Short mmCIF file of C-alpha atoms in Angstrom, two decimals:
data_model
loop_
_atom_site.label_atom_id
_atom_site.label_comp_id
_atom_site.label_asym_id
_atom_site.label_seq_id
_atom_site.Cartn_x
_atom_site.Cartn_y
_atom_site.Cartn_z
CA UNK A 1134 122.76 64.76 -135.73
CA UNK A 1135 119.93 65.75 -138.09
CA UNK A 1136 120.79 67.20 -141.54
CA UNK A 1137 118.82 69.28 -143.91
CA UNK A 1138 115.97 67.56 -145.84
CA UNK A 1139 116.15 64.73 -143.48
CA UNK A 1140 112.95 62.51 -143.78
CA UNK A 1141 113.45 59.99 -140.96
CA UNK A 1142 114.68 60.09 -137.37
CA UNK A 1143 118.41 60.64 -136.32
CA UNK A 1144 120.54 57.51 -135.93
CA UNK A 1145 119.71 55.89 -132.60
CA UNK A 1146 122.35 56.28 -129.81
CA UNK A 1147 120.53 54.26 -127.12
CA UNK A 1148 118.62 50.80 -126.93
CA UNK A 1149 115.28 52.74 -126.21
CA UNK A 1150 115.67 54.86 -129.35
CA UNK A 1151 116.45 51.76 -131.51
CA UNK A 1152 113.16 50.17 -130.17
CA UNK A 1153 111.28 53.39 -131.11
CA UNK A 1154 112.72 53.43 -134.52
CA UNK A 1155 111.60 49.77 -134.97
CA UNK A 1156 108.06 50.58 -133.86
CA UNK A 1157 107.99 53.56 -136.10
CA UNK A 1158 108.75 51.44 -139.11
CA UNK A 1159 106.20 48.78 -137.92
CA UNK A 1160 103.37 51.34 -137.55
CA UNK A 1161 104.32 53.07 -140.77
CA UNK A 1162 104.08 49.90 -142.75
CA UNK A 1163 100.62 49.14 -141.31
CA UNK A 1164 99.49 52.72 -142.27
CA UNK A 1165 100.93 52.21 -145.75
CA UNK A 1166 99.04 49.02 -146.27
CA UNK A 1167 95.68 50.55 -145.02
CA UNK A 1168 96.25 53.65 -147.17
CA UNK A 1169 96.80 51.48 -150.31
CA UNK A 1170 93.76 49.31 -149.59
CA UNK A 1171 91.61 52.34 -149.21
CA UNK A 1172 92.93 53.96 -152.27
CA UNK A 1173 92.27 50.73 -154.28
CA UNK A 1174 88.63 50.70 -152.95
CA UNK A 1175 87.98 54.27 -153.88
CA UNK A 1176 89.48 53.99 -157.37
CA UNK A 1177 87.46 50.73 -157.90
CA UNK A 1178 84.18 52.37 -156.73
CA UNK A 1179 84.71 55.44 -158.98
CA UNK A 1180 85.95 53.68 -162.10
CA UNK A 1181 83.45 50.80 -162.44
CA UNK A 1182 79.65 50.79 -163.08
CA UNK A 1183 79.25 47.23 -161.93
CA UNK A 1184 77.36 46.41 -158.88
CA UNK A 1185 77.73 43.20 -156.77
CA UNK A 1186 74.46 42.30 -155.11
CA UNK A 1187 76.14 40.16 -152.59
CA UNK A 1188 78.21 43.13 -151.22
CA UNK A 1189 75.22 45.44 -150.78
CA UNK A 1190 73.89 43.40 -147.79
CA UNK A 1191 76.45 40.83 -146.47
CA UNK A 1192 76.93 39.85 -142.87
CA UNK A 1193 80.31 38.29 -143.58
CA UNK A 1194 81.74 41.56 -144.85
CA UNK A 1195 80.51 43.57 -141.85
CA UNK A 1196 82.18 41.02 -139.59
CA UNK A 1197 85.41 41.30 -141.50
CA UNK A 1198 85.47 45.09 -141.40
CA UNK A 1199 84.80 45.10 -137.66
CA UNK A 1200 87.23 42.42 -136.54
CA UNK A 1201 90.12 43.32 -138.98
CA UNK A 1202 90.57 46.98 -137.63
CA UNK A 1203 90.48 45.45 -134.02
CA UNK A 1204 93.33 43.11 -134.85
CA UNK A 1205 95.28 45.92 -136.49
CA UNK A 1206 94.87 48.05 -133.38
CA UNK A 1207 96.24 45.16 -131.30
CA UNK A 1208 99.13 44.74 -133.37
CA UNK A 1209 100.03 48.46 -132.96
CA UNK A 1210 99.04 48.63 -129.23
CA UNK A 1211 101.04 45.66 -127.92
CA UNK A 1212 104.65 46.70 -129.08
CA UNK A 1213 103.73 50.38 -128.12
CA UNK A 1214 102.89 49.38 -124.40
CA UNK A 1215 106.11 47.31 -124.46
CA UNK A 1216 108.19 50.24 -125.19
CA UNK A 1217 106.38 52.48 -122.82
CA UNK A 1218 107.22 50.17 -119.99
CA UNK A 1219 110.87 49.84 -121.25
CA UNK A 1220 111.22 53.65 -121.07
CA UNK A 1221 110.05 53.62 -117.41
CA UNK A 1222 112.63 51.03 -116.36
CA UNK A 1223 115.38 52.40 -114.12
CA UNK A 1224 117.80 49.70 -112.85
CA UNK A 1225 120.77 50.47 -110.65
CA UNK A 1226 121.97 53.63 -112.45
CA UNK A 1227 125.79 53.99 -112.44
CA UNK A 1228 125.43 57.92 -112.40
CA UNK A 1229 122.58 60.34 -111.48
CA UNK A 1230 122.51 63.74 -112.84
CA UNK A 1231 120.09 66.59 -112.05
CA UNK A 1232 119.10 68.93 -114.82
CA UNK A 1233 117.37 72.11 -113.97
CA UNK A 1234 115.99 74.34 -116.50
CA UNK A 1235 116.23 78.17 -116.12
CA UNK A 1236 115.22 81.13 -118.32
CA UNK A 1237 117.11 80.43 -120.56
CA UNK A 1238 119.83 77.96 -119.74
CA UNK A 1239 120.41 74.54 -118.16
CA UNK A 1240 122.28 73.79 -114.89
CA UNK A 1241 123.61 70.21 -114.27
CA UNK A 1242 124.48 68.70 -110.99
CA UNK A 1243 126.32 65.36 -110.64
CA UNK A 1244 124.72 64.23 -107.42
CA UNK A 1245 127.29 61.30 -106.88
CA UNK A 1246 129.98 63.93 -106.39
CA UNK A 1247 130.27 66.62 -103.70
CA UNK A 1248 130.88 69.65 -105.80
CA UNK A 1249 130.56 68.86 -109.49
CA UNK A 1250 127.92 71.12 -111.03
CA UNK A 1251 127.81 73.83 -113.82
CA UNK A 1252 125.63 76.00 -115.97
CA UNK A 1253 125.33 75.46 -119.66
CA UNK A 1254 124.64 78.55 -121.84
CA UNK A 1255 124.36 78.64 -125.57
CA UNK A 1256 127.43 79.79 -127.43
CA UNK A 1257 126.55 82.97 -129.39
CA UNK A 1258 126.86 82.79 -133.12
CA UNK A 1259 129.88 85.19 -133.20
CA UNK A 1260 131.84 83.06 -130.82
CA UNK A 1261 131.37 79.71 -132.57
CA UNK A 1262 134.50 77.93 -133.87
CA UNK A 1263 134.60 76.29 -137.29
CA UNK A 1264 132.57 73.19 -137.46
CA UNK A 1265 130.32 74.09 -134.48
CA UNK A 1266 126.61 74.18 -134.97
CA UNK A 1267 124.55 77.37 -134.63
CA UNK A 1268 121.87 77.43 -131.78
CA UNK A 1269 123.07 73.79 -130.67
CA UNK A 1270 126.47 74.39 -129.08
CA UNK A 1271 126.70 74.99 -125.23
CA UNK A 1272 129.73 76.27 -123.36
CA UNK A 1273 129.47 73.21 -121.04
CA UNK A 1274 128.52 69.70 -122.16
CA UNK A 1275 126.92 67.13 -119.97
CA UNK A 1276 129.53 64.34 -120.01
CA UNK A 1277 128.53 60.69 -119.43
CA UNK A 1278 130.21 57.48 -119.59
CA UNK A 1279 129.18 55.24 -122.52
CA UNK A 1280 127.35 51.92 -122.05
CA UNK A 1281 126.43 52.77 -118.57
CA UNK A 1282 122.92 53.33 -117.11
CA UNK A 1283 122.36 57.12 -116.47
CA UNK A 1284 119.51 58.47 -114.42
CA UNK A 1285 118.59 62.20 -114.99
CA UNK A 1286 116.48 64.12 -112.50
CA UNK A 1287 114.60 66.83 -114.41
CA UNK A 1288 113.19 70.01 -112.81
CA UNK A 1289 112.82 73.69 -113.54
CA UNK A 1290 113.48 76.80 -111.51
CA UNK A 1291 110.96 79.20 -113.06
CA UNK A 1292 108.70 78.09 -115.78
CA UNK A 1293 108.02 74.89 -117.67
CA UNK A 1294 110.86 73.51 -119.75
CA UNK A 1295 111.45 70.06 -121.38
CA UNK A 1296 114.84 68.35 -121.56
CA UNK A 1297 114.94 66.54 -124.86
CA UNK A 1298 117.73 64.68 -126.82
CA UNK A 1299 116.27 63.01 -129.83
CA UNK A 1300 119.30 60.63 -130.56
CA UNK A 1301 118.96 58.99 -127.15
CA UNK A 1302 115.08 58.76 -127.19
CA UNK A 1303 114.69 61.22 -124.23
CA UNK A 1304 112.08 63.80 -123.62
CA UNK A 1305 111.07 64.76 -120.08
CA UNK A 1306 109.18 67.83 -118.87
CA UNK A 1307 110.85 70.08 -116.50
CA UNK A 1308 108.17 71.40 -113.90
CA UNK A 1309 108.83 73.87 -111.23
CA UNK A 1310 108.50 72.28 -107.79
CA UNK A 1311 108.45 68.71 -109.26
CA UNK A 1312 111.19 66.17 -109.86
CA UNK A 1313 110.86 63.93 -112.89
CA UNK A 1314 113.34 61.29 -113.69
CA UNK A 1315 114.26 59.38 -116.75
CA UNK A 1316 117.02 56.92 -117.66
CA UNK A 1317 119.05 55.96 -120.74
CA UNK A 1318 122.20 54.17 -121.92
CA UNK A 1319 124.39 55.76 -124.59
CA UNK A 1320 125.35 52.70 -126.70
CA UNK A 1321 128.15 54.45 -128.56
CA UNK A 1322 130.55 57.46 -127.94
CA UNK A 1323 129.62 60.80 -129.60
CA UNK A 1324 128.11 64.07 -129.09
CA UNK A 1325 124.35 64.29 -129.16
CA UNK A 1326 122.42 67.56 -129.43
CA UNK A 1327 118.95 68.53 -128.11
CA UNK A 1328 116.92 71.60 -127.22
CA UNK A 1329 114.28 72.72 -124.84
CA UNK A 1330 111.00 71.24 -126.19
CA UNK A 1331 108.59 73.23 -124.21
CA UNK A 1332 107.88 76.99 -125.15
CA UNK A 1333 109.29 78.88 -122.02
CA UNK A 1334 109.54 82.33 -123.08
CA UNK A 1335 111.41 84.81 -125.49
CA UNK A 1336 114.60 82.88 -125.64
CA UNK A 1337 113.10 79.49 -125.62
CA UNK A 1338 115.07 78.62 -128.97
CA UNK A 1339 118.40 79.54 -127.29
CA UNK A 1340 118.84 76.98 -124.57
CA UNK A 1341 120.51 73.82 -126.27
CA UNK A 1342 121.44 70.59 -124.70
CA UNK A 1343 124.80 68.98 -125.56
CA UNK A 1344 125.41 65.35 -124.27
CA UNK A 1345 128.91 63.99 -124.81
CA UNK A 1346 129.33 60.15 -124.33
CA UNK A 1347 132.90 59.10 -123.61
CA UNK A 1348 134.64 55.92 -122.35
CA UNK A 1349 134.52 55.50 -118.66
CA UNK A 1350 138.31 56.18 -118.21
CA UNK A 1351 137.87 59.55 -120.11
CA UNK A 1352 134.90 60.38 -118.03
CA UNK A 1353 136.88 59.74 -114.68
CA UNK A 1354 139.52 62.08 -115.98
CA UNK A 1355 137.13 64.73 -116.89
CA UNK A 1356 135.40 64.54 -113.56
CA UNK A 1357 138.76 64.88 -111.65
CA UNK A 1358 139.61 67.94 -113.73
CA UNK A 1359 136.22 69.44 -113.07
CA UNK A 1360 136.60 68.79 -109.30
CA UNK A 1361 139.99 70.33 -109.23
CA UNK A 1362 138.81 73.39 -110.97
CA UNK A 1363 135.88 73.75 -108.52
#
């Protein structure tokens, strides 16, 4: 859960998000070192009146400032490509959930069950209980078992939406007439919040996503209750 004045990302709740955090720190350190070097060169050029005749025309320096940026780009590109392929891996999901975006709510269908599905609307501010978050709480949560591979099929019924949960490292566009898929593993129990991340109309800001990760036994009890109510 993000908090006011937060500078970094939310705490990772999935292995992919942990990899993304490590890559962010890796790339940020490279950017910091480059910025420091450029600032030092600018200060040195402005503050000194000395001139080195060997720098004015030097083949060696030209080779260095050509090869060094190429090496830096490789150091950034290789881990980035690795994470991109990791995010596309979907290996034997334990559970498949279809998330469909509407104006302006989400509907969820647990496709491994016959009649398990529901709509998730934002809880109005006046109906919130103490401790609940404004604009982030939904009347139904997407409940999943913890430490289990989950596949999410994302689509839309009307306009473009985007199903995004930052703590899980998930952001997938919901396109009408198209079925996109993504996968994740919740590495710890908890409640993780997200929102539609594609401008979809007047109430774009009012269609939150709430994912609740629980132990497998609790998930089975929840699914049994939902099926009985249905």
